[in-house]
């Protein structure tokens, strides 16, 4: 996994749904998918709690990006 971004298992520079899929595949078949840094919540186990933690991190990062109005992102359209 990326040294700079927690949960970036495919080393594409961001943690996203693709990394969640990789983590789930690792949990289902640990022998088939070797994964460094999979213990996201650092409790000594790699399980569904790590998936939940990763999803929460991704959602929080997305929300904070919208809050900061990052250049290049189009905010959602308010239909009200």
CSV table of N, CA, C and O in Angstrom, one decimal:
chain,number,residue,atom,x,y,z
A,1,UNK,N,0.8,-1.2,0.0
A,1,UNK,CA,0.0,0.0,0.0
A,1,UNK,C,0.9,1.2,0.0
A,1,UNK,O,2.0,1.2,0.3
A,2,UNK,N,0.3,2.4,-0.3
A,2,UNK,CA,1.0,3.6,-0.4
A,2,UNK,C,1.5,4.0,1.0
A,2,UNK,O,0.9,3.8,2.0
A,3,UNK,N,2.7,4.6,1.0
A,3,UNK,CA,3.3,5.0,2.2
A,3,UNK,C,2.7,6.3,2.7
A,3,UNK,O,2.7,6.6,3.9
A,4,UNK,N,2.0,7.0,1.8
A,4,UNK,CA,1.5,8.3,2.2
A,4,UNK,C,0.0,8.4,2.5
A,4,UNK,O,-0.5,9.2,3.3
A,5,UNK,N,-0.8,7.4,2.0
A,5,UNK,CA,-2.2,7.5,2.1
A,5,UNK,C,-2.7,6.2,2.7
A,5,UNK,O,-2.6,5.1,2.2
A,6,UNK,N,-3.3,6.3,3.9
A,6,UNK,CA,-3.9,5.1,4.6
A,6,UNK,C,-5.0,4.5,3.7
A,6,UNK,O,-5.9,5.3,3.3
A,7,UNK,N,-4.9,3.2,3.5
A,7,UNK,CA,-6.0,2.6,2.7
A,7,UNK,C,-5.8,2.6,1.2
A,7,UNK,O,-6.7,2.1,0.5
A,8,UNK,N,-4.8,3.2,0.7
A,8,UNK,CA,-4.5,3.2,-0.7
A,8,UNK,C,-3.8,2.0,-1.1
A,8,UNK,O,-2.6,1.9,-1.4
A,9,UNK,N,-4.6,0.9,-1.2
A,9,UNK,CA,-4.0,-0.5,-1.5
A,9,UNK,C,-3.6,-0.7,-2.9
A,9,UNK,O,-2.7,-1.5,-3.2
A,10,UNK,N,-4.1,0.1,-3.9
A,10,UNK,CA,-3.7,-0.1,-5.3
A,10,UNK,C,-2.7,1.0,-5.7
A,10,UNK,O,-2.4,1.1,-6.9
A,11,UNK,N,-2.3,1.8,-4.7
A,11,UNK,CA,-1.2,2.8,-5.0
A,11,UNK,C,-1.6,3.7,-6.1
A,11,UNK,O,-0.7,4.1,-6.9
A,12,UNK,N,-2.9,4.2,-6.2
A,12,UNK,CA,-3.2,5.1,-7.2
A,12,UNK,C,-3.3,6.6,-6.7
A,12,UNK,O,-3.7,7.5,-7.4
A,13,UNK,N,-2.8,6.7,-5.5
A,13,UNK,CA,-2.7,8.1,-4.9
A,13,UNK,C,-4.0,8.5,-4.1
A,13,UNK,O,-4.0,9.7,-3.7
A,14,UNK,N,-5.0,7.7,-4.0
A,14,UNK,CA,-6.1,8.0,-3.3
A,14,UNK,C,-6.8,6.8,-2.7
A,14,UNK,O,-6.6,5.7,-3.2
A,15,UNK,N,-7.5,6.9,-1.6
A,15,UNK,CA,-8.2,5.8,-1.0
A,15,UNK,C,-9.7,6.0,-1.5
A,15,UNK,O,-10.3,7.0,-1.3
A,16,UNK,N,-10.2,5.0,-2.2
A,16,UNK,CA,-11.6,5.0,-2.7
A,16,UNK,C,-12.2,3.7,-2.7
A,16,UNK,O,-11.7,2.7,-2.1
A,17,UNK,N,-13.3,3.6,-3.4
A,17,UNK,CA,-14.1,2.3,-3.4
A,17,UNK,C,-13.3,1.1,-4.0
A,17,UNK,O,-13.4,0.0,-3.6
A,18,UNK,N,-12.3,1.4,-4.9
A,18,UNK,CA,-11.5,0.3,-5.4
A,18,UNK,C,-10.6,-0.3,-4.3
A,18,UNK,O,-10.4,-1.5,-4.2
A,19,UNK,N,-10.2,0.6,-3.4
A,19,UNK,CA,-9.4,0.1,-2.2
A,19,UNK,C,-10.3,-0.7,-1.3
A,19,UNK,O,-9.8,-1.7,-0.6
A,20,UNK,N,-11.5,-0.3,-1.1
A,20,UNK,CA,-12.5,-1.1,-0.3
A,20,UNK,C,-12.7,-2.5,-0.8
A,20,UNK,O,-12.7,-3.4,-0.1
A,21,UNK,N,-12.8,-2.6,-2.2
A,21,UNK,CA,-13.0,-3.9,-2.8
A,21,UNK,C,-11.7,-4.7,-2.6
A,21,UNK,O,-11.9,-5.9,-2.3
A,22,UNK,N,-10.6,-4.2,-2.7
A,22,UNK,CA,-9.3,-4.9,-2.4
A,22,UNK,C,-9.3,-5.4,-1.0
A,22,UNK,O,-8.9,-6.6,-0.7
A,23,UNK,N,-9.7,-4.6,0.0
A,23,UNK,CA,-9.7,-5.0,1.4
A,23,UNK,C,-10.7,-6.1,1.6
A,23,UNK,O,-10.4,-7.1,2.3
A,24,UNK,N,-11.9,-6.0,1.0
A,24,UNK,CA,-12.9,-7.0,1.2
A,24,UNK,C,-12.4,-8.3,0.6
A,24,UNK,O,-12.5,-9.4,1.2
A,25,UNK,N,-11.8,-8.3,-0.6
A,25,UNK,CA,-11.2,-9.5,-1.2
A,25,UNK,C,-10.2,-10.1,-0.3
A,25,UNK,O,-10.1,-11.3,-0.2
A,26,UNK,N,-9.4,-9.3,0.4
A,26,UNK,CA,-8.3,-9.8,1.3
A,26,UNK,C,-9.0,-10.5,2.5
A,26,UNK,O,-8.5,-11.6,2.9
A,27,UNK,N,-10.0,-9.9,3.0
A,27,UNK,CA,-10.7,-10.5,4.2
A,27,UNK,C,-11.3,-11.9,3.8
A,27,UNK,O,-11.3,-12.8,4.5
A,28,UNK,N,-11.9,-11.9,2.6
A,28,UNK,CA,-12.6,-13.2,2.1
A,28,UNK,C,-11.6,-14.2,1.8
A,28,UNK,O,-11.8,-15.4,1.9
A,29,UNK,N,-10.4,-13.8,1.2
A,29,UNK,CA,-9.4,-14.8,0.8
A,29,UNK,C,-8.0,-14.3,1.1
A,29,UNK,O,-7.2,-13.8,0.2
A,30,UNK,N,-7.6,-14.3,2.4
A,30,UNK,CA,-6.3,-13.7,2.8
A,30,UNK,C,-5.1,-14.3,2.2
A,30,UNK,O,-4.1,-13.7,1.9
A,31,UNK,N,-5.2,-15.6,1.8
A,31,UNK,CA,-4.1,-16.3,1.2
A,31,UNK,C,-3.9,-15.8,-0.3
A,31,UNK,O,-2.8,-15.9,-0.8
A,32,UNK,N,-5.0,-15.4,-0.9
A,32,UNK,CA,-5.0,-15.1,-2.3
A,32,UNK,C,-4.6,-13.6,-2.5
A,32,UNK,O,-4.0,-13.3,-3.6
A,33,UNK,N,-4.8,-12.8,-1.6
A,33,UNK,CA,-4.5,-11.3,-1.7
A,33,UNK,C,-3.6,-10.9,-0.5
A,33,UNK,O,-4.1,-10.8,0.6
A,34,UNK,N,-2.3,-10.7,-0.7
A,34,UNK,CA,-1.5,-10.2,0.3
A,34,UNK,C,-1.7,-8.7,0.4
A,34,UNK,O,-1.7,-8.0,-0.6
A,35,UNK,N,-1.8,-8.1,1.6
A,35,UNK,CA,-2.1,-6.7,1.8
A,35,UNK,C,-1.5,-6.1,3.0
A,35,UNK,O,-1.8,-6.4,4.1
A,36,UNK,N,-0.5,-5.3,2.8
A,36,UNK,CA,0.2,-4.6,3.9
A,36,UNK,C,-0.7,-3.4,4.3
A,36,UNK,O,-1.3,-2.7,3.4
A,37,UNK,N,-0.8,-3.2,5.5
A,37,UNK,CA,-1.6,-2.0,6.0
A,37,UNK,C,-3.1,-2.2,6.1
A,37,UNK,O,-3.8,-1.3,6.2
A,38,UNK,N,-3.5,-3.5,6.0
A,38,UNK,CA,-5.0,-3.8,5.9
A,38,UNK,C,-5.6,-3.6,7.3
A,38,UNK,O,-6.9,-3.4,7.3
A,39,UNK,N,-4.9,-3.5,8.4
A,39,UNK,CA,-5.5,-3.4,9.7
A,39,UNK,C,-5.7,-1.9,9.9
A,39,UNK,O,-5.0,-1.2,10.7
A,40,UNK,N,-6.7,-1.3,9.3
A,40,UNK,CA,-6.9,0.1,9.3
A,40,UNK,C,-7.1,0.7,10.7
A,40,UNK,O,-6.6,1.7,11.0
A,41,UNK,N,-7.9,0.0,11.5
A,41,UNK,CA,-8.2,0.5,12.8
A,41,UNK,C,-7.2,0.0,13.9
A,41,UNK,O,-7.3,0.3,15.1
A,42,UNK,N,-6.1,-0.7,13.4
A,42,UNK,CA,-5.0,-1.0,14.3
A,42,UNK,C,-5.4,-1.8,15.6
A,42,UNK,O,-4.8,-1.5,16.6
A,43,UNK,N,-6.3,-2.7,15.4
A,43,UNK,CA,-6.7,-3.5,16.6
A,43,UNK,C,-6.1,-4.9,16.5
A,43,UNK,O,-6.5,-5.8,17.4
A,44,UNK,N,-5.2,-5.2,15.6
A,44,UNK,CA,-4.6,-6.5,15.5
A,44,UNK,C,-5.3,-7.5,14.7
A,44,UNK,O,-4.8,-8.6,14.5
A,45,UNK,N,-6.5,-7.2,14.1
A,45,UNK,CA,-7.2,-8.1,13.3
A,45,UNK,C,-7.6,-7.4,12.0
A,45,UNK,O,-7.7,-6.1,12.0
A,46,UNK,N,-7.7,-8.1,10.9
A,46,UNK,CA,-8.2,-7.6,9.7
A,46,UNK,C,-9.5,-8.2,9.4
A,46,UNK,O,-9.7,-9.4,9.2
A,47,UNK,N,-10.6,-7.3,9.5
A,47,UNK,CA,-11.9,-7.8,9.5
A,47,UNK,C,-12.9,-6.7,9.0
A,47,UNK,O,-12.4,-5.6,8.5
A,48,UNK,N,-14.2,-6.9,9.1
A,48,UNK,CA,-15.2,-6.0,8.6
A,48,UNK,C,-15.0,-4.6,9.3
A,48,UNK,O,-15.4,-3.6,8.7
A,49,UNK,N,-14.5,-4.6,10.5
A,49,UNK,CA,-14.3,-3.3,11.2
A,49,UNK,C,-13.3,-2.4,10.5
A,49,UNK,O,-13.5,-1.2,10.5
A,50,UNK,N,-12.4,-3.0,9.8
A,50,UNK,CA,-11.4,-2.3,9.0
A,50,UNK,C,-12.1,-1.7,7.7
A,50,UNK,O,-11.8,-0.6,7.3
A,51,UNK,N,-13.0,-2.5,7.2
A,51,UNK,CA,-13.7,-2.0,6.0
A,51,UNK,C,-14.6,-0.8,6.4
A,51,UNK,O,-14.6,0.2,5.7
A,52,UNK,N,-15.3,-0.9,7.5
A,52,UNK,CA,-16.1,0.2,8.0
A,52,UNK,C,-15.2,1.4,8.3
A,52,UNK,O,-15.6,2.6,7.9
A,53,UNK,N,-14.1,1.3,8.9
A,53,UNK,CA,-13.2,2.4,9.1
A,53,UNK,C,-12.7,3.0,7.8
A,53,UNK,O,-12.7,4.3,7.7
A,54,UNK,N,-12.4,2.2,6.9
A,54,UNK,CA,-11.9,2.7,5.6
A,54,UNK,C,-13.0,3.5,4.9
A,54,UNK,O,-12.8,4.6,4.3
A,55,UNK,N,-14.2,2.9,4.9
A,55,UNK,CA,-15.3,3.6,4.2
A,55,UNK,C,-15.6,5.0,4.9
A,55,UNK,O,-15.8,6.0,4.3
A,56,UNK,N,-15.6,5.0,6.2
A,56,UNK,CA,-15.8,6.2,7.0
A,56,UNK,C,-14.7,7.3,6.7
A,56,UNK,O,-15.0,8.4,6.5
A,57,UNK,N,-13.5,6.8,6.5
A,57,UNK,CA,-12.4,7.7,6.2
A,57,UNK,C,-12.6,8.3,4.8
A,57,UNK,O,-12.4,9.5,4.6
A,58,UNK,N,-13.0,7.5,3.9
A,58,UNK,CA,-13.2,7.9,2.5
A,58,UNK,C,-14.3,8.9,2.5
A,58,UNK,O,-14.2,10.0,1.8
A,59,UNK,N,-15.4,8.6,3.1
A,59,UNK,CA,-16.6,9.5,3.2
A,59,UNK,C,-16.2,10.9,3.8
A,59,UNK,O,-16.6,11.9,3.4
A,60,UNK,N,-15.5,10.8,4.9
A,60,UNK,CA,-15.1,12.0,5.6
A,60,UNK,C,-14.1,12.9,4.7
A,60,UNK,O,-14.2,14.1,4.7
A,61,UNK,N,-13.2,12.2,4.0
A,61,UNK,CA,-12.3,12.9,3.1
A,61,UNK,C,-13.1,13.6,2.0
A,61,UNK,O,-12.9,14.8,1.7
A,62,UNK,N,-14.1,12.9,1.5
A,62,UNK,CA,-15.0,13.5,0.4
A,62,UNK,C,-15.7,14.7,0.9
A,62,UNK,O,-15.8,15.7,0.2
A,63,UNK,N,-16.3,14.6,2.1
A,63,UNK,CA,-17.0,15.7,2.7
A,63,UNK,C,-16.1,16.9,2.9
A,63,UNK,O,-16.5,18.0,2.6
A,64,UNK,N,-14.9,16.6,3.4
A,64,UNK,CA,-14.0,17.8,3.7
A,64,UNK,C,-13.5,18.4,2.4
A,64,UNK,O,-13.3,19.6,2.4
A,65,UNK,N,-13.4,17.6,1.3
A,65,UNK,CA,-13.1,18.3,0.0
A,65,UNK,C,-14.2,19.2,-0.4
A,65,UNK,O,-13.9,20.3,-0.9
A,66,UNK,N,-15.4,18.8,-0.3
A,66,UNK,CA,-16.5,19.6,-0.7
A,66,UNK,C,-16.6,20.9,0.2
A,66,UNK,O,-16.8,22.0,-0.3
A,67,UNK,N,-16.3,20.7,1.5
A,67,UNK,CA,-16.3,21.9,2.4
A,67,UNK,C,-15.2,22.9,2.0
A,67,UNK,O,-15.4,24.1,2.1
A,68,UNK,N,-14.1,22.4,1.5
A,68,UNK,CA,-13.0,23.3,1.1
A,68,UNK,C,-13.2,23.9,-0.3
A,68,UNK,O,-12.4,24.7,-0.7
A,69,UNK,N,-14.2,23.4,-1.0
A,69,UNK,CA,-14.4,23.9,-2.4
A,69,UNK,C,-13.1,23.8,-3.2
A,69,UNK,O,-12.6,24.8,-3.8
A,70,UNK,N,-12.5,22.6,-3.3
A,70,UNK,CA,-11.3,22.4,-3.9
A,70,UNK,C,-11.4,22.7,-5.4
A,70,UNK,O,-12.4,22.3,-6.1
A,71,UNK,N,-10.4,23.4,-6.0
A,71,UNK,CA,-10.4,23.7,-7.4
A,71,UNK,C,-10.5,22.5,-8.2
A,71,UNK,O,-9.8,21.5,-8.0
A,72,UNK,N,-11.4,22.5,-9.2
A,72,UNK,CA,-11.5,21.3,-10.1
A,72,UNK,C,-12.7,20.4,-9.7
A,72,UNK,O,-13.1,19.6,-10.5
A,73,UNK,N,-13.2,20.6,-8.5
A,73,UNK,CA,-14.4,19.8,-8.1
A,73,UNK,C,-15.6,20.6,-8.4
A,73,UNK,O,-15.7,21.8,-8.1
A,74,UNK,N,-16.6,20.0,-8.9
A,74,UNK,CA,-17.9,20.7,-9.1
A,74,UNK,C,-18.8,20.4,-8.0
A,74,UNK,O,-19.2,19.2,-7.7
A,75,UNK,N,-19.2,21.4,-7.2
A,75,UNK,CA,-20.1,21.1,-6.0
A,75,UNK,C,-21.5,20.6,-6.6
A,75,UNK,O,-21.9,20.9,-7.7
A,76,UNK,N,-22.2,19.8,-5.7
A,76,UNK,CA,-23.5,19.4,-6.1
A,76,UNK,C,-24.5,20.5,-6.4
A,76,UNK,O,-24.3,21.6,-5.8
A,77,UNK,N,-25.4,20.3,-7.3
A,77,UNK,CA,-26.3,21.3,-7.7
A,77,UNK,C,-27.5,21.3,-6.7
A,77,UNK,O,-28.0,20.3,-6.3
A,78,UNK,N,-27.8,22.5,-6.2
A,78,UNK,CA,-28.9,22.6,-5.2
A,78,UNK,C,-30.2,22.8,-6.0
A,78,UNK,O,-30.4,23.8,-6.7
A,79,UNK,N,-31.1,21.8,-6.0
A,79,UNK,CA,-32.3,21.9,-6.7
A,79,UNK,C,-33.5,22.5,-6.0
A,79,UNK,O,-34.6,22.6,-6.5
A,80,UNK,N,-33.2,23.0,-4.8
A,80,UNK,CA,-34.3,23.7,-4.0
A,80,UNK,C,-34.4,25.1,-4.4
A,80,UNK,O,-33.7,25.9,-4.7
